[in-house]
Short mmCIF file of C-alpha atoms in Angstrom, two decimals:
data_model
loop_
_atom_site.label_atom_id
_atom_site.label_comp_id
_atom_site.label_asym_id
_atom_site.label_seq_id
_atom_site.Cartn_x
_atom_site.Cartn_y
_atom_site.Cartn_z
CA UNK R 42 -13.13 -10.12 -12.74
CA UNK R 43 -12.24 -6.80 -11.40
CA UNK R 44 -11.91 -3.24 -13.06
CA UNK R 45 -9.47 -0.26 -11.51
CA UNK R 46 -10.72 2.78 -12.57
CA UNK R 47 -10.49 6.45 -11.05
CA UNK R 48 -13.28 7.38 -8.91
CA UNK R 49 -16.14 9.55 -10.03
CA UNK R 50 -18.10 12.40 -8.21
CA UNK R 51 -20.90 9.91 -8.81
CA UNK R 52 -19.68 7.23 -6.80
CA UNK R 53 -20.23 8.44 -3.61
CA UNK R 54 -23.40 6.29 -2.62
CA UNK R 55 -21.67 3.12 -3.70
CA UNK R 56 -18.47 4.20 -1.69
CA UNK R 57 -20.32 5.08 1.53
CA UNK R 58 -21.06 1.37 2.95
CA UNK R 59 -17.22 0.47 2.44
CA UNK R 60 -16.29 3.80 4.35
CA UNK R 61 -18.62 1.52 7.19
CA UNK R 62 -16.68 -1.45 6.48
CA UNK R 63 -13.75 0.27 7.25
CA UNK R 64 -14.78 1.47 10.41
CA UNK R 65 -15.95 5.31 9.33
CA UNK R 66 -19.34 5.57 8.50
CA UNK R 67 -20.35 8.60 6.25
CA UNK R 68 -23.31 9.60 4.37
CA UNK R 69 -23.43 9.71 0.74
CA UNK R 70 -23.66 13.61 1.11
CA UNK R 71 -20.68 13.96 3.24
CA UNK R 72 -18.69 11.92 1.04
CA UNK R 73 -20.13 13.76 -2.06
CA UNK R 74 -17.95 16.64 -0.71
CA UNK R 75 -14.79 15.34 0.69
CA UNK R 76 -14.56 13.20 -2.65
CA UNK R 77 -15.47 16.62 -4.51
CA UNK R 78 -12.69 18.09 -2.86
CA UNK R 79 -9.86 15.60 -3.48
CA UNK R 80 -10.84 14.58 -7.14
CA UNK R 81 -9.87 18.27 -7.44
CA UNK R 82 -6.08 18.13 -6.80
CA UNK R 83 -5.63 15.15 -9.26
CA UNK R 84 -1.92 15.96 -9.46
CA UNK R 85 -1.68 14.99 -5.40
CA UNK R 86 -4.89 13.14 -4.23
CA UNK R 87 -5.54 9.54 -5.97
CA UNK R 88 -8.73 7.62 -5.55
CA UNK R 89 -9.25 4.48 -7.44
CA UNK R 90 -12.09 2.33 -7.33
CA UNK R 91 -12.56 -1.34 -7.89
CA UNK R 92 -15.71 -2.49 -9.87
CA UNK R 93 -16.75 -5.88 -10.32
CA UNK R 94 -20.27 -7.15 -11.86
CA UNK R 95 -21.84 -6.22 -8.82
CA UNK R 96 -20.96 -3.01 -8.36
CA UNK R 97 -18.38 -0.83 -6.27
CA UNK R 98 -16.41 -3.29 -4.17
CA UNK R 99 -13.13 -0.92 -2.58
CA UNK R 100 -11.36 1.71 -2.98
CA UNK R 101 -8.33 3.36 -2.23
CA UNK R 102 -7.01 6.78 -1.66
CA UNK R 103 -3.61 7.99 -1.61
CA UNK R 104 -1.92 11.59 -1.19
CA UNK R 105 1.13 12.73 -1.69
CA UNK R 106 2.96 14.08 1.46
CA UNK R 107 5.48 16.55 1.35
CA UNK R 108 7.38 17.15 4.53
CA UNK R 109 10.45 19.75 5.51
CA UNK R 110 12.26 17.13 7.00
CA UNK R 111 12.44 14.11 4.63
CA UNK R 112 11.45 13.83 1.05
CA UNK R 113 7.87 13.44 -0.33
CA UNK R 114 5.61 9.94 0.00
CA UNK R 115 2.92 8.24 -1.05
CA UNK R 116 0.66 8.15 2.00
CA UNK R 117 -2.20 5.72 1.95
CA UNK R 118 -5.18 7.45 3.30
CA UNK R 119 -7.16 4.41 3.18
CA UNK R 120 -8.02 1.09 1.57
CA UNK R 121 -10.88 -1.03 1.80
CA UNK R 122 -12.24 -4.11 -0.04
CA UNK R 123 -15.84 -5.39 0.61
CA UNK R 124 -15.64 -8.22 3.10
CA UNK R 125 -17.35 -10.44 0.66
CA UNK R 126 -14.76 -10.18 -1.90
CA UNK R 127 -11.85 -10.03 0.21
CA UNK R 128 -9.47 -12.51 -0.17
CA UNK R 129 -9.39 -12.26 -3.97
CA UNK R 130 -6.19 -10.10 -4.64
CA UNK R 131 -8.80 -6.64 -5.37
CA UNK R 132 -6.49 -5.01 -2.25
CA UNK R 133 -3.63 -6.42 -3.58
CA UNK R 134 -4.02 -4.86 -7.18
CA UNK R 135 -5.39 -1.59 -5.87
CA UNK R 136 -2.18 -0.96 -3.53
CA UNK R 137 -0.26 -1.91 -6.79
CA UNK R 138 -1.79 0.59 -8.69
CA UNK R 139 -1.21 3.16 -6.18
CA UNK R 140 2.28 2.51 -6.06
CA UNK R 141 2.79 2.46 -9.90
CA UNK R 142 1.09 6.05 -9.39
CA UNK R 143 3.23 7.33 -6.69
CA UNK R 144 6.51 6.01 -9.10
CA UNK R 145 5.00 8.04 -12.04
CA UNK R 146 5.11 11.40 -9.48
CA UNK R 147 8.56 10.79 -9.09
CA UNK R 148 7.81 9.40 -5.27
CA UNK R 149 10.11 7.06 -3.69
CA UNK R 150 8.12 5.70 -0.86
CA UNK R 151 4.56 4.61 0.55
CA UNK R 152 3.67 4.87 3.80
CA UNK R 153 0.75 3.57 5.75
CA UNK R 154 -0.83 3.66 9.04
CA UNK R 155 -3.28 1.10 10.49
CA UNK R 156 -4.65 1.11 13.96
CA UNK R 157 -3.58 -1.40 16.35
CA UNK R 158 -6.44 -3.46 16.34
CA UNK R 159 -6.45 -4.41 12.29
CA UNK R 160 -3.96 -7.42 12.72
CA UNK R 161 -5.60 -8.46 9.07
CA UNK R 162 -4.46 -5.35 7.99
CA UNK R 163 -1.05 -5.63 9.30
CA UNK R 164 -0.77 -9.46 7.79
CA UNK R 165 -2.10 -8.18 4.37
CA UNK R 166 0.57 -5.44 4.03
CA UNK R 167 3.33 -7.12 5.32
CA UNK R 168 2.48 -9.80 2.38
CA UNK R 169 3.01 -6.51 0.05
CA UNK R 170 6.28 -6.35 1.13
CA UNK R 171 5.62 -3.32 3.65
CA UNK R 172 7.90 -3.17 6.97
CA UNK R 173 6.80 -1.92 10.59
CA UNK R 174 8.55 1.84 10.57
CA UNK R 175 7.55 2.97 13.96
CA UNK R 176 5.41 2.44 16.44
CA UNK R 177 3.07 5.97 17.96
CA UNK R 178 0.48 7.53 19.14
CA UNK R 179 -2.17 9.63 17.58
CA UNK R 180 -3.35 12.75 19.03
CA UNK R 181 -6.01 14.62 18.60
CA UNK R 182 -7.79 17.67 19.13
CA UNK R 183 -11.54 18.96 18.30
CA UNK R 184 -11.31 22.43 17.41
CA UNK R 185 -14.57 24.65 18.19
CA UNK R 186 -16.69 25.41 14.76
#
């Protein structure tokens, strides 16, 4: 049994070894503030957490992305299940729940990205009914402090 529910400034300890499992590690105090920051634009940012008996076991976080040249979408900023739970249908109801959310904003479309490497990933969303858009590259650039 499973229970979706928004996530809390206090959850940022139980969220920080599934930010590892995902493949960014992060302290609990680092987290504290990014999650500080995006629980604070509620009407653009969503972060729901899945909760089982034993605890925290995924999340997911979703923005809305408004661009010039094509209309708003949901863009899923991440989503992670705990690999002992996985298999279960917890990502499965989380990306649901995102994409009731996004409907309720009046957004047409989701969009993810997952790196090349995550074929699990890939076979997991395509099972959600999502479509390869585009293949590209990511750049990026460190800017000094």
């Amino acid at each position: 049994m499973v229970n979706l529910r928004p996530a809390r400034p206090d959850d940022s300890a139980a969220l920080a070894p599934l930010c590892s499992e995902l493949g960014y590690p992060a302290s609990a105090g680092q987290l504290a503030q990014r999650l500080a920051a995006l629980l604070a634009q509620p009407a653009t940012h969503l972060l729901l957490v899945a909760e089982n008996a034993s605890g925290l076991c995924g999340w997911i976080h979703g923005y809305i992305r408004p661009l010039l040249e094509s209309d708003p979408a949901l863009e899923i900023g991440g989503l992670v299940v705990a690999e002992r739970v996985r298999g279960q249908g917890i990502g499965a109801q989380l990306l649901t729940a995102a994409e009731t959310w996004a409907h309720q904003q009046g957004v047409a479309q989701v969009t993810v990205r997952s790196q090349e490497h995550r074929t699990e990933a890939h076979r997991f969303y395509q099972r959600q009914g999502y479509q390869v858009a585009k293949r590209q590259l990511c750049l990026r650039k460190a800017l000094a402090a």
